[in-house]
């Protein structure tokens, strides 16, 4: 394993040195200071727009990436001392109405006629910002990391307007310099524009992007050339106070009404144009959208992404360290069933090559569950090497204040005195994005060396237009601990080769098709094979953007601890027992152009103890565009096992209604019936964005027992937030 790791690290380093030049450097849009005042009304009538250069002649990305786009898009940009301006004329490719889901903010990209801006104000081809709108005027904004990933949970202050005509729709926006981070004095930014037109099923970009990559790929941005370096943002201090009132009641315990009257505040302070300080006092996240529940038949903890605003900007410095199942820092561990008192974070760029992140959060003491006040501190440092690669370091510390070693439950400590993690990683991203990879090491530290452990992992991926292949291996020692991380499995070695090939036929209906395969092997610390999943799939994608996948898989499991195969808390299979089976299934997603959309997946085949498992999921959506979107998700499982389990059946059903009266007035109602945990959850959220980034929320939550139908708990919260620039 050590020799393999060394070879991979050398290969990654060699790959970095092999690529350097920016691919689309010849695509340049010159931006000049506005020659007149610009009013955000979705009308192209100001002199400043007449004087601005035009980015046009977009390139098609899909269905093909070998020609100019058929649908015309014209983009102009300008600026003044406070704002970056953008106006886009999106011409229709054919007659007919536009296609959108609703006016909901941060819409689903593939289900809306839309225009998106991707900008890299550091010109590092790795981090940036995205802004845009759909054809009905719903806004989209997100923070970009990892060369093209867009986190839409990020939210900031900007204004826009969309105006519709018979032959086009126009999108106009003003983005305050204070709402973004950029390198002071730099006169060239990475920039690209993406257009999706569902009537023609055409996705296009101003600077060409190969079809195997998303249009958001920062490796393929052109250049926004400023006539002068962008103006400094000036005194960049924003204070975001909130006032909250609420009431809740626990009906299971016949509790009384519990009233909430809280105030708190966030603050954002620009230390430089690219480095910011974020502060929070008594934060509240009651308005954050609830997690989508899933049926859990896994032996390990499930992962749910972070949605809280405070943790998102430059969040990749902390959260992207490691792999999906090896994360030394996972911010959702902070404030888990305990209130956060205050926190601070410094993050951003020191210069072109160096990024830093430092965060500390303090939680309150909770007598009910015996937890003391705890401090969470994480520090990260990142150094760019080569064109788009970097070397990163991280340190994570969880410290219990006023530690009491006598606090035990069933002979075990209720909490630890401290837990620490330190790590290094190398991230490869070639300039053309064909090669990506990572090599990392982690070490954990705990009292009396009880949780001292080591982790190593590495992967290398190649993705061309037709061929994709990847190798990944991991080692996690049995004693490794990451109390502020997400590491659901310990004490294993793992290898995971995978690959695929796509054919692009000369067909009027089929865009691409091809096979995909992968195999994952696990061994325990003694070298005994404990798991293997090997799958083979065939993918078909039509030009209408509908997709079909057929698959079959072989599974082998040698249990390392007792496990209930129904996850209902019943009889458990014994440690050391071996199980293997074969299963097969389908996945299908309909074309997004219809007002009625649907998707389904099926699975049937073997399961533990020579049993059988049948699963079907279905998603159905209908929209009365642009004001109402109705969705229904359903998941049904049937498990047939020998006694004492017998036949087990359970549903997970989740209807959702989005009502978007305007692009600033939203009502979302989400119901989830989870038969596996015998719970019905109702969450209704009303949001009025009365000013950019300033909101009034009314959130109602109910939890019920499925049978008998009785209320478990209920809450109602009214929250007012206001974004104030000092």
XYZ file of C-alpha atoms in Angstrom:
726
model
C 0.000 0.000 0.000
C 2.824 2.434 0.852
C 4.597 1.707 -2.470
C 1.329 2.157 -4.342
C 0.726 5.468 -2.564
C 4.214 6.703 -3.461
C 3.723 5.811 -7.126
C 0.384 7.622 -7.224
C 1.805 10.732 -5.580
C 4.684 10.856 -8.085
C 2.242 10.412 -10.959
C 0.034 13.224 -9.665
C 3.010 15.558 -9.298
C 4.253 14.695 -12.769
C 0.795 15.392 -14.192
C 0.808 18.857 -12.617
C 4.059 19.751 -14.307
C 2.701 18.602 -17.664
C -0.038 21.185 -18.064
C 0.119 24.942 -17.734
C -1.369 27.247 -20.354
C -4.907 28.562 -20.065
C -6.948 26.910 -22.821
C -9.374 29.678 -23.825
C -7.018 32.633 -23.393
C -7.917 33.887 -26.894
C -11.547 34.501 -25.903
C -11.530 38.014 -24.494
C -14.396 40.341 -23.572
C -13.302 43.918 -22.883
C -15.186 45.669 -20.094
C -15.248 49.466 -19.779
C -16.558 51.849 -17.162
C -20.191 52.734 -17.848
C -20.601 55.841 -20.018
C -24.072 56.471 -18.580
C -26.189 55.505 -15.599
C -27.582 51.974 -15.805
C -31.082 51.189 -14.535
C -31.868 47.519 -13.847
C -35.119 47.151 -15.800
C -34.403 44.417 -18.348
C -34.394 46.940 -21.213
C -31.381 47.503 -23.433
C -31.719 51.274 -23.903
C -28.805 52.943 -22.063
C -25.868 54.516 -23.849
C -23.534 52.467 -21.662
C -24.815 49.322 -23.363
C -24.429 50.836 -26.831
C -20.773 51.506 -26.017
C -20.072 48.064 -24.501
C -18.402 45.199 -26.346
C -20.582 42.189 -27.155
C -19.797 38.548 -26.451
C -21.687 36.513 -29.045
C -21.188 33.556 -31.384
C -21.552 31.012 -28.573
C -20.311 27.445 -29.052
C -22.557 24.443 -28.656
C -21.708 22.165 -25.702
C -24.544 19.672 -26.089
C -25.899 17.828 -27.995
C -22.554 18.229 -29.850
C -19.450 20.262 -29.129
C -18.132 20.666 -32.667
C -20.037 23.692 -33.965
C -21.396 27.120 -33.159
C -24.695 27.296 -31.262
C -27.870 27.623 -33.300
C -29.509 29.781 -30.624
C -28.082 33.314 -30.513
C -27.015 34.929 -27.230
C -25.496 38.417 -26.839
C -23.780 39.478 -23.603
C -22.554 42.939 -22.564
C -20.778 43.920 -19.330
C -19.890 47.230 -17.704
C -19.179 48.669 -14.260
C -19.106 51.783 -12.107
C -17.627 52.531 -8.680
C -20.080 50.225 -6.869
C -21.443 47.546 -9.213
C -20.567 45.086 -11.926
C -23.310 45.191 -14.607
C -24.494 42.539 -17.023
C -27.144 42.487 -19.739
C -27.957 39.445 -21.858
C -30.207 39.168 -24.909
C -31.384 35.548 -25.133
C -32.889 35.099 -28.597
C -35.427 32.325 -29.131
C -34.266 29.377 -31.209
C -37.822 28.550 -32.307
C -41.328 29.771 -31.675
C -43.137 28.881 -28.488
C -43.199 29.841 -24.806
C -40.167 29.625 -22.554
C -39.862 26.652 -20.220
C -39.292 27.073 -16.476
C -40.221 25.296 -13.263
C -41.266 28.346 -11.262
C -39.919 31.594 -9.838
C -38.118 29.685 -7.095
C -34.613 30.942 -6.366
C -31.669 28.663 -7.221
C -33.688 26.614 -9.668
C -32.721 23.225 -11.099
C -30.393 23.926 -14.024
C -31.660 21.221 -16.388
C -35.365 22.056 -16.013
C -35.299 25.761 -16.919
C -34.480 27.965 -19.883
C -31.661 29.892 -18.272
C -28.554 32.028 -18.589
C -25.653 31.703 -16.128
C -22.483 33.689 -15.550
C -19.397 31.910 -14.177
C -16.588 34.192 -13.077
C -13.170 33.526 -11.648
C -12.060 36.867 -10.149
C -8.828 35.313 -8.867
C -7.981 33.848 -12.306
C -6.890 30.594 -10.638
C -9.361 28.387 -12.585
C -10.482 26.862 -9.286
C -12.703 29.238 -7.252
C -15.293 31.820 -8.184
C -18.931 32.909 -8.237
C -21.986 32.179 -10.349
C -24.993 34.409 -11.030
C -27.901 34.016 -13.405
C -31.637 33.753 -13.976
C -34.232 31.641 -15.700
C -36.510 33.025 -18.399
C -39.184 33.971 -15.838
C -36.756 36.020 -13.708
C -35.928 33.597 -10.878
C -32.445 34.309 -9.565
C -29.534 31.898 -9.272
C -26.392 32.574 -7.218
C -23.730 30.289 -5.873
C -20.140 30.096 -4.767
C -17.766 28.010 -6.886
C -14.974 25.695 -5.789
C -13.029 22.663 -6.934
C -12.796 23.957 -10.506
C -16.505 24.076 -11.268
C -18.725 22.902 -8.395
C -21.480 25.435 -7.579
C -22.938 25.577 -4.048
C -26.362 27.172 -4.403
C -26.899 27.371 -0.633
C -24.686 30.480 -0.724
C -26.765 33.667 -0.910
C -25.774 37.298 -1.340
C -26.963 40.794 -2.159
C -27.582 41.706 -5.832
C -30.452 42.798 -8.093
C -31.762 41.640 -11.468
C -34.684 41.930 -13.859
C -35.935 39.771 -16.740
C -38.152 41.148 -19.516
C -39.842 38.859 -22.049
C -40.527 39.598 -25.720
C -41.974 37.488 -28.517
C -38.572 36.657 -29.955
C -36.252 36.929 -26.936
C -35.878 37.423 -23.210
C -33.487 39.944 -21.670
C -31.713 39.483 -18.352
C -30.099 42.509 -16.664
C -28.230 42.454 -13.347
C -26.184 44.605 -10.971
C -23.716 42.746 -8.728
C -22.158 44.930 -5.999
C -18.402 44.604 -5.704
C -19.029 44.227 -1.967
C -20.947 40.992 -2.608
C -17.991 39.169 -4.150
C -14.302 38.687 -3.404
C -11.582 39.474 -5.939
C -7.875 40.090 -6.137
C -7.024 43.764 -5.817
C -5.242 45.209 -8.848
C -5.826 42.233 -11.153
C -7.052 43.370 -14.584
C -8.017 39.982 -16.067
C -10.696 37.693 -14.634
C -11.742 34.279 -15.849
C -15.260 34.461 -17.300
C -17.722 32.293 -19.166
C -21.421 32.432 -20.026
C -23.769 29.464 -20.284
C -27.127 29.290 -22.036
C -29.644 26.438 -21.860
C -32.541 26.496 -24.317
C -34.919 23.611 -23.683
C -36.992 24.019 -26.845
C -33.932 23.201 -28.956
C -32.315 21.082 -26.168
C -29.155 23.106 -26.756
C -26.621 24.038 -24.099
C -23.995 26.533 -25.217
C -21.108 28.574 -23.883
C -19.256 31.676 -25.023
C -15.828 30.084 -24.535
C -16.018 26.469 -25.803
C -16.331 23.674 -23.238
C -16.030 19.958 -24.156
C -19.310 18.153 -23.686
C -17.961 15.773 -21.023
C -17.559 18.728 -18.639
C -20.184 21.054 -17.120
C -20.437 24.546 -18.580
C -19.348 25.750 -15.127
C -15.846 24.302 -15.631
C -13.424 27.100 -14.748
C -10.663 25.385 -16.714
C -12.403 26.614 -19.880
C -13.197 30.229 -19.026
C -12.296 33.048 -21.362
C -10.946 36.369 -20.132
C -12.771 39.460 -18.904
C -10.255 42.231 -19.707
C -10.743 45.396 -17.629
C -9.858 48.828 -19.014
C -8.599 49.573 -15.501
C -8.271 47.280 -12.484
C -11.670 46.858 -10.785
C -12.362 49.578 -8.223
C -11.735 48.633 -4.585
C -14.880 47.638 -2.724
C -14.116 50.314 -0.119
C -15.305 49.967 3.451
C -16.925 46.566 3.190
C -18.828 45.971 6.420
C -22.240 44.317 6.483
C -24.307 43.676 9.591
C -27.154 41.165 9.366
C -29.253 41.155 12.547
C -32.268 38.953 13.111
C -35.243 38.964 15.469
C -37.146 35.760 16.112
C -40.271 34.717 17.937
C -41.625 31.213 18.154
C -43.541 28.585 20.067
C -43.150 24.803 20.224
C -44.718 21.926 22.095
C -43.756 18.302 22.702
C -47.031 16.370 22.730
C -45.409 12.980 23.414
C -44.272 14.143 26.839
C -47.397 16.263 27.474
C -45.089 19.256 27.617
C -46.138 22.863 27.950
C -45.726 25.472 25.261
C -42.108 26.595 24.989
C -41.720 30.157 23.759
C -38.698 31.554 21.918
C -37.748 35.215 21.894
C -34.308 35.595 20.399
C -32.073 38.091 18.713
C -28.770 37.504 17.030
C -26.452 38.891 14.444
C -24.055 38.029 11.666
C -21.417 40.419 10.365
C -19.264 40.305 7.254
C -16.122 42.468 7.204
C -13.911 42.750 4.144
C -10.342 42.768 5.466
C -9.126 43.069 1.872
C -10.882 42.679 -1.467
C -10.187 38.928 -1.299
C -10.046 38.196 2.451
C -13.077 38.425 4.743
C -13.950 38.126 8.417
C -17.311 36.598 9.325
C -18.765 36.888 12.814
C -21.886 35.396 14.323
C -23.525 35.806 17.728
C -26.367 33.520 18.831
C -27.013 32.280 15.269
C -30.312 30.697 14.325
C -30.926 28.469 11.316
C -34.629 27.749 11.695
C -35.376 28.946 8.147
C -32.976 26.463 6.508
C -34.824 23.981 4.309
C -35.355 20.586 5.922
C -33.308 17.590 4.817
C -34.866 15.183 2.383
C -35.291 11.914 4.231
C -34.037 8.704 2.650
C -34.699 5.045 3.277
C -31.696 3.721 5.188
C -30.707 0.107 4.565
C -27.020 0.836 4.948
C -24.777 -0.378 7.761
C -23.201 3.059 8.138
C -24.205 6.628 8.963
C -25.788 8.649 6.154
C -24.455 12.008 4.955
C -26.566 15.176 4.658
C -24.994 18.345 3.192
C -24.465 21.620 5.033
C -27.066 24.319 4.240
C -26.337 26.982 6.867
C -25.111 30.244 5.351
C -22.378 30.985 7.890
C -20.399 27.872 6.939
C -20.602 28.232 3.155
C -18.396 31.066 1.842
C -14.935 29.616 1.198
C -16.333 26.475 2.775
C -14.282 24.338 0.391
C -11.170 25.250 2.400
C -12.595 23.202 5.273
C -15.239 20.825 3.918
C -13.519 19.642 0.723
C -10.509 18.211 2.523
C -10.546 14.448 2.087
C -13.111 12.267 0.326
C -16.857 11.740 0.478
C -16.500 9.182 3.292
C -13.236 10.496 4.801
C -13.884 14.051 5.983
C -11.833 15.307 8.948
C -14.184 18.303 9.212
C -17.963 18.260 8.771
C -19.597 21.492 9.932
C -22.933 19.831 10.728
C -21.263 18.326 13.804
C -21.219 21.872 15.247
C -24.463 22.812 16.965
C -25.797 19.248 16.880
C -28.549 19.320 19.551
C -26.750 22.177 21.333
C -26.988 25.953 20.721
C -24.072 27.845 19.164
C -23.172 30.899 21.235
C -20.815 32.668 18.847
C -18.278 32.095 16.129
C -15.723 33.775 13.899
C -14.106 32.890 10.602
C -11.350 34.431 8.493
C -11.151 33.066 4.958
C -10.027 33.965 1.486
C -6.882 34.775 -0.441
C -3.677 36.330 0.788
C -2.328 36.534 -2.762
C -2.601 34.650 -6.054
C -0.954 31.519 -4.665
C -2.110 31.322 -1.025
C -5.565 30.813 0.526
C -6.256 30.607 4.247
C -9.174 29.661 6.449
C -9.507 29.812 10.224
C -12.740 29.274 12.135
C -13.699 28.980 15.783
C -17.165 28.197 17.133
C -18.358 28.036 20.732
C -21.346 25.990 21.892
C -23.263 26.330 25.147
C -23.410 23.892 28.040
C -26.522 21.688 27.989
C -27.463 20.186 31.331
C -30.204 17.943 29.903
C -27.775 15.722 27.997
C -24.729 16.335 30.171
C -22.684 18.098 27.501
C -20.286 20.866 28.568
C -19.509 23.978 26.610
C -17.283 22.995 23.694
C -14.983 24.840 21.315
C -14.525 23.842 17.694
C -11.524 25.240 15.845
C -10.398 24.459 12.321
C -7.516 25.984 10.349
C -6.716 25.425 6.702
C -3.939 26.565 4.385
C -3.778 26.058 0.620
C -0.929 26.739 -1.814
C -1.528 26.690 -5.572
C 0.991 24.744 -7.641
C 1.052 24.432 -11.408
C -1.909 25.662 -13.415
C -4.836 24.531 -11.264
C -3.466 22.151 -8.639
C -2.819 22.862 -4.970
C -1.329 21.534 -1.755
C -3.475 21.900 1.380
C -3.081 21.455 5.112
C -5.768 21.259 7.790
C -5.948 21.156 11.583
C -9.190 20.427 13.463
C -9.637 20.646 17.234
C -12.663 19.878 19.386
C -12.114 20.836 23.027
C -14.489 20.281 25.948
C -14.307 23.116 28.464
C -14.437 22.298 32.182
C -13.942 18.627 31.356
C -15.369 16.184 33.911
C -13.758 12.711 33.626
C -16.456 11.265 35.914
C -19.247 11.966 33.406
C -19.986 8.413 32.240
C -22.916 6.410 30.944
C -22.879 2.585 31.144
C -19.216 2.837 32.076
C -18.259 4.895 29.022
C -17.421 8.634 28.905
C -20.328 10.816 27.783
C -17.877 13.008 25.888
C -14.150 13.270 25.271
C -11.768 15.886 26.613
C -10.506 16.653 23.105
C -10.184 15.262 19.615
C -7.730 16.598 17.029
C -6.959 15.929 13.395
C -4.069 17.118 11.243
C -3.636 16.407 7.558
C -1.962 17.170 4.259
C -3.329 16.661 0.758
C -2.321 17.266 -2.830
C -5.088 18.062 -5.345
C -4.381 17.568 -9.034
C -6.335 19.393 -11.739
C -4.705 19.650 -15.147
C -5.269 22.828 -17.142
C -7.553 20.974 -19.596
C -9.369 19.135 -16.772
C -8.694 15.751 -18.383
C -6.686 14.643 -15.349
C -7.878 15.113 -11.786
C -6.839 13.413 -8.584
C -5.893 13.625 -4.947
C -3.387 12.152 -2.473
C -3.889 12.699 1.260
C -2.747 11.689 4.756
C -4.478 12.311 8.108
C -3.525 11.724 11.730
C -5.942 11.856 14.661
C -5.055 12.571 18.304
C -7.081 11.745 21.419
C -6.507 11.545 25.211
C -4.179 8.730 26.301
C -3.608 7.852 22.611
C -7.013 6.102 22.688
C -8.082 7.586 19.375
C -4.751 8.124 17.659
C -5.050 6.821 14.131
C -3.846 7.229 10.570
C -5.522 7.641 7.162
C -4.149 7.567 3.641
C -6.076 7.745 0.383
C -5.406 8.637 -3.261
C -7.204 8.648 -6.582
C -6.486 9.510 -10.211
C -9.165 10.135 -12.860
C -9.029 10.629 -16.617
C -12.079 11.946 -18.503
C -12.019 12.527 -22.257
C -14.965 12.883 -24.595
C -15.410 9.114 -24.924
C -13.298 7.386 -22.293
C -13.429 7.767 -18.500
C -11.418 5.731 -16.019
C -10.490 6.118 -12.358
C -8.490 4.395 -9.655
C -8.976 5.065 -5.949
C -7.527 3.412 -2.849
C -8.031 4.122 0.850
C -6.655 3.033 4.220
C -8.325 4.015 7.515
C -6.891 2.589 10.721
C -9.221 1.112 13.316
C -8.224 3.681 15.946
C -8.701 6.746 13.719
C -11.250 9.184 15.203
C -12.723 12.375 13.751
C -15.403 13.634 16.129
C -15.889 16.789 14.035
C -15.702 14.838 10.786
C -17.636 12.349 8.734
C -15.880 8.969 8.637
C -18.639 6.337 8.848
C -16.286 3.382 8.460
C -12.931 2.581 10.096
C -10.387 -0.245 10.101
C -10.233 -1.078 6.392
C -8.251 -1.113 3.149
C -10.137 -0.288 -0.037
C -9.475 -0.236 -3.779
C -11.961 0.993 -6.372
C -11.202 0.859 -10.123
C -13.923 2.117 -12.475
C -14.369 3.225 -16.073
C -16.722 3.831 -18.933
C -16.951 4.522 -22.657
C -19.439 6.568 -24.661
C -20.365 6.232 -28.328
C -21.780 9.286 -30.125
C -23.730 7.918 -33.090
C -24.858 9.910 -36.116
C -28.476 9.637 -34.999
C -31.415 12.025 -34.994
C -32.651 10.661 -31.663
C -29.800 9.161 -29.616
C -27.080 11.488 -28.372
C -24.801 8.946 -26.704
C -24.677 5.420 -25.324
C -22.084 3.186 -23.762
C -21.018 0.827 -20.963
C -19.852 1.684 -17.447
C -18.228 -0.590 -14.881
C -16.724 -0.476 -11.416
C -15.590 -2.704 -8.594
C -15.026 -1.879 -4.925
C -13.115 -4.164 -2.557
C -12.697 -3.845 1.232
C -10.289 -5.763 3.504
C -10.068 -5.562 7.281
C -6.879 -4.966 9.255
C -6.052 -8.690 9.082
C -6.225 -8.730 5.287
C -9.561 -10.591 5.173
C -11.915 -9.499 2.381
C -15.077 -8.060 3.944
C -16.922 -6.398 1.042
C -17.042 -6.414 -2.737
C -19.478 -4.682 -5.056
C -18.966 -5.116 -8.799
C -21.378 -3.516 -11.233
C -21.875 -3.246 -14.979
C -24.208 -0.666 -16.496
C -25.261 0.590 -19.908
C -26.260 4.231 -20.379
C -28.386 5.755 -23.145
C -29.026 9.476 -23.523
C -31.463 10.845 -26.082
C -31.149 14.240 -27.758
C -34.334 15.248 -25.940
C -32.198 14.902 -22.737
C -34.111 11.903 -21.409
C -31.825 9.210 -19.947
C -31.932 5.454 -19.335
C -29.520 3.217 -17.435
C -29.647 -0.579 -17.168
C -27.410 -2.226 -14.571
C -26.516 -5.442 -12.829
C -24.333 -5.898 -9.735
C -22.732 -8.595 -7.603
C -22.371 -8.035 -3.820
C -20.391 -9.869 -1.165
C -20.444 -8.937 2.562
C -18.641 -10.486 5.522
C -20.145 -8.681 8.509
C -17.699 -7.062 10.925
C -20.408 -6.374 13.504
C -24.031 -7.439 14.076
C -26.529 -5.935 11.588
C -30.303 -5.891 11.183
C -30.918 -6.112 7.396
C -34.204 -4.218 7.729
C -32.729 -1.441 9.942
C -35.880 -1.585 12.045
C -34.166 -2.497 15.311
C -35.027 -6.188 15.180
C -33.050 -9.432 15.065
C -29.441 -9.039 13.926
C -27.182 -11.095 11.692
C -24.064 -12.281 13.467
C -20.529 -10.940 13.134
C -18.507 -13.002 10.663
C -21.500 -14.253 8.697
C -21.029 -14.139 4.911
C -23.614 -13.043 2.353
C -23.571 -12.680 -1.428
C -26.157 -11.933 -4.070
C -26.796 -10.608 -7.576
C -29.237 -7.805 -8.377
C -30.285 -5.788 -11.427
C -32.281 -2.667 -12.142
C -33.102 0.380 -14.240
C -33.039 4.157 -13.946
C -34.957 6.506 -16.247
C -35.407 10.297 -16.363
C -37.858 11.922 -18.781
C -37.122 14.938 -20.963
C -37.201 18.234 -19.006
C -39.100 20.216 -21.667
C -42.524 18.917 -20.670
C -44.635 20.515 -17.956
C -45.149 16.935 -16.754
C -41.823 15.297 -15.860
C -41.108 11.948 -14.285
C -38.288 9.636 -13.276
C -38.152 6.137 -11.848
C -35.700 3.481 -10.776
C -36.136 -0.210 -10.044
C -34.059 -2.796 -8.214
C -34.705 -6.488 -7.772
C -32.528 -9.393 -6.800
C -30.823 -11.002 -3.858
C -30.213 -9.690 -0.378
C -28.782 -10.859 2.973
C -29.444 -14.432 4.175
C -30.310 -15.608 0.634
C -33.274 -13.273 0.768
C -34.745 -10.978 -1.874
C -35.162 -7.220 -2.024
C -37.431 -5.303 -4.385
C -37.284 -1.526 -4.663
C -38.970 1.043 -6.838
C -38.627 4.813 -6.657
C -40.616 7.342 -8.631
C -40.534 11.114 -8.998
C -43.400 12.980 -10.632
C -43.517 16.716 -11.285
C -46.035 19.093 -12.816
C -45.700 22.834 -13.209
C -48.153 25.637 -13.839
C -45.359 27.870 -15.016
C -44.112 30.083 -13.650
C -46.104 30.193 -10.408
C -46.657 26.657 -9.115
C -44.531 23.509 -9.162
C -45.875 20.265 -7.701
C -43.629 17.271 -7.072
C -44.163 13.825 -5.636
C -41.369 11.435 -4.641
C -42.052 7.864 -3.571
C -39.799 5.002 -2.516
C -41.100 1.488 -1.866
C -39.051 -1.395 -0.431
C -40.056 -5.027 -0.002
C -37.625 -7.380 1.748
C -38.197 -11.122 1.881
C -36.090 -12.979 4.463
C -36.336 -16.135 6.535
C -37.834 -15.920 9.998
C -37.686 -14.060 12.327
C -37.688 -11.202 9.788
C -40.162 -12.605 7.307
C -41.654 -10.123 4.850
C -40.961 -6.424 5.453
C -42.498 -3.586 3.471
C -42.188 0.169 3.931
C -42.810 3.411 2.042
C -41.146 6.804 1.936
C -43.430 9.366 0.321
C -42.740 13.074 -0.072
C -45.150 15.459 -1.825
C -43.896 19.034 -2.260
C -45.604 22.215 -3.473
C -43.692 25.357 -4.443
C -45.815 28.468 -4.896
C -43.827 31.421 -6.235
C -46.127 34.425 -6.415
C -43.234 36.650 -7.505
C -39.483 36.162 -7.548
C -39.403 37.624 -4.014
C -42.433 35.858 -2.482
C -42.284 32.099 -1.926
C -44.307 29.421 -0.175
C -42.947 25.878 0.071
C -44.835 23.008 1.661
C -43.024 19.702 2.093
C -44.554 16.541 3.581
C -42.524 13.384 4.259
C -44.054 10.092 5.342
C -41.300 7.668 6.407
C -42.732 4.274 7.312
C -39.312 2.909 8.274
C -39.022 5.327 11.224
C -42.818 5.651 11.657
C -42.876 9.404 11.254
C -44.792 12.004 9.254
C -43.078 15.376 8.910
C -44.745 18.555 7.646
C -42.673 21.652 6.938
C -44.160 24.839 5.481
C -41.971 27.876 4.852
C -43.136 31.306 3.732
C -40.426 33.730 2.598
C -40.736 37.374 1.621
C -37.517 38.899 0.281
C -38.503 42.533 0.805
C -35.002 43.775 -0.067
C -31.959 42.003 -1.568
C -30.727 39.432 1.000
C -33.243 40.710 3.607
C -36.121 38.398 4.469
C -39.183 37.703 6.539
C -39.698 33.976 7.241
C -42.660 32.132 8.727
C -41.840 28.453 9.334
C -44.318 25.824 10.546
C -43.160 22.285 11.429
C -45.195 19.275 12.555
C -44.139 15.717 13.359
C -46.727 12.957 13.684
C -46.781 9.319 14.642
C -47.819 7.318 11.590
C -50.150 5.027 13.529
C -52.061 6.090 15.454
C -52.098 9.467 13.801
C -51.052 11.594 16.785
C -48.963 14.747 16.985
C -45.422 14.223 18.335
C -44.224 17.833 18.318
C -45.100 21.095 16.659
C -43.412 24.478 16.215
C -44.060 27.864 14.638
C -41.296 30.429 14.077
C -41.416 34.000 12.752
C -37.997 35.388 11.801
C -36.960 38.786 10.430
C -33.484 39.380 8.935
C -32.075 42.577 7.489
C -28.855 43.042 5.527
C -27.390 46.421 6.416
C -24.272 47.777 4.723
C -22.458 50.021 7.192
